[in-house]
PDB file of C-alpha atoms in Angstrom:
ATOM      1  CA  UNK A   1       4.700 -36.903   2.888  1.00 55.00           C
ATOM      2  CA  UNK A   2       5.796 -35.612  -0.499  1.00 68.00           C
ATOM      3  CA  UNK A   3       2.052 -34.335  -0.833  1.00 73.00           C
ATOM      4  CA  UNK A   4       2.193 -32.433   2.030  1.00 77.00           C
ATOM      5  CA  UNK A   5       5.469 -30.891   1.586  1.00 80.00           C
ATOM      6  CA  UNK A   6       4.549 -29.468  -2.171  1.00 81.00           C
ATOM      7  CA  UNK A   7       0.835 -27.948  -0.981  1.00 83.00           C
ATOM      8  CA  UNK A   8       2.709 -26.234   2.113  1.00 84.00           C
ATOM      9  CA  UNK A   9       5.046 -25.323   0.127  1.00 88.00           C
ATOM     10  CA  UNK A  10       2.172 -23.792  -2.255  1.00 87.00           C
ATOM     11  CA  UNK A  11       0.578 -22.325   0.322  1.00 89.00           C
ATOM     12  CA  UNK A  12       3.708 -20.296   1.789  1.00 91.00           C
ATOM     13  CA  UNK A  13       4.795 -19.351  -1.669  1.00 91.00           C
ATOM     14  CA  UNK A  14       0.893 -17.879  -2.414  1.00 90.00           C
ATOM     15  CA  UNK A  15       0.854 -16.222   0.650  1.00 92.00           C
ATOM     16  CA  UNK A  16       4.488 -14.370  -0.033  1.00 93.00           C
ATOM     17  CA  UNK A  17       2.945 -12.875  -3.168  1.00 94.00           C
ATOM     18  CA  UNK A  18      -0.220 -12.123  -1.722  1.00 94.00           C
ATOM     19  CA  UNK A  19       1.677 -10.346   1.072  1.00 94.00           C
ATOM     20  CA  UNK A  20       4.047  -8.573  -1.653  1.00 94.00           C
ATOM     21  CA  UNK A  21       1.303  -7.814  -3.714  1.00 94.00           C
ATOM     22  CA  UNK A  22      -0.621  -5.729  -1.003  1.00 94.00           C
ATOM     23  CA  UNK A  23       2.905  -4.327   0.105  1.00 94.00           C
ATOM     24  CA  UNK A  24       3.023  -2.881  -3.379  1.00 92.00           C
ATOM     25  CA  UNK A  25      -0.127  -1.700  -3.710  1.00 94.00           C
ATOM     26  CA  UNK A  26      -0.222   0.232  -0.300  1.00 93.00           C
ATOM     27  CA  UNK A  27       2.944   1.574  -1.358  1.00 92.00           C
ATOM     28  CA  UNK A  28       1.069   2.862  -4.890  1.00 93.00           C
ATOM     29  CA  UNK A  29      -1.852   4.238  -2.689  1.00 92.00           C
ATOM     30  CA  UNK A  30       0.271   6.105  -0.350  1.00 91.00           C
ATOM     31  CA  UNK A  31       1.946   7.716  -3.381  1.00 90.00           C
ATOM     32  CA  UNK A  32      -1.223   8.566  -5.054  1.00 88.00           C
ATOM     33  CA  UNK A  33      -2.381  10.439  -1.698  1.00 85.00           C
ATOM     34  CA  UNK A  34       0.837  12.238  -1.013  1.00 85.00           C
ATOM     35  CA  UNK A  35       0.768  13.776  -4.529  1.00 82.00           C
ATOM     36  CA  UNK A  36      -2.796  14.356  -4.865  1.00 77.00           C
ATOM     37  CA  UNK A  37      -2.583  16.447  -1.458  1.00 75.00           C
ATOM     38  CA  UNK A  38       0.878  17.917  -2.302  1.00 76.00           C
ATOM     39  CA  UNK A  39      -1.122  19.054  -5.235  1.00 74.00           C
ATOM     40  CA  UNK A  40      -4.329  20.386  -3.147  1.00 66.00           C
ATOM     41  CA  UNK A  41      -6.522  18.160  -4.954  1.00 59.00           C
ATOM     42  CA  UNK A  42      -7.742  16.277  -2.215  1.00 54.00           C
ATOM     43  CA  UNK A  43      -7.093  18.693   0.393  1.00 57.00           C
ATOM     44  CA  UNK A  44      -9.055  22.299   0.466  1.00 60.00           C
ATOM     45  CA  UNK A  45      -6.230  25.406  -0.094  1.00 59.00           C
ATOM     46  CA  UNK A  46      -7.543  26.173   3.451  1.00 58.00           C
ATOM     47  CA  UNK A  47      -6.762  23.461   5.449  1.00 57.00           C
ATOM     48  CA  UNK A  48      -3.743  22.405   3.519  1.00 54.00           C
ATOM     49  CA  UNK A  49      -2.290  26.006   5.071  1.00 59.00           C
ATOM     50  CA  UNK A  50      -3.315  25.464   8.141  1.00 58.00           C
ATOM     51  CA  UNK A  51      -1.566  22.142   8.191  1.00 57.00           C
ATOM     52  CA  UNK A  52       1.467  23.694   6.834  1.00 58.00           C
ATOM     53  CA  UNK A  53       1.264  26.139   9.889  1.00 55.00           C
ATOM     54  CA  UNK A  54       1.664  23.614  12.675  1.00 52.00           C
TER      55      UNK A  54
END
């Protein structure tokens, strides 16, 4: 019973990090892409005005 309780608990406690972990790191990417196409890296001048038209 004890057993069972501990690797559940485990398991829960894994899967709240793994969850935060990708949380964060979507969060990072997100970032990343908003600045590099705020900064027309990414994006050609071109369409980057033609977005800002719309």
């Amino acid at each position: 019973m004890g057993l069972e309780n501990f690797s559940f608990s485990m398991l829960s406690l894994c899967s709240e990090v793994l969850l935060f972990s990708v949380l964060c790191f979507g969060g990072y990417v997100l970032i990343l892409l908003h600045f590099l196409i705020a900064h027309n890296i990414l994006v050609p001048n071109t369409l980057s005005h033609d977005v800002r038209e719309f």
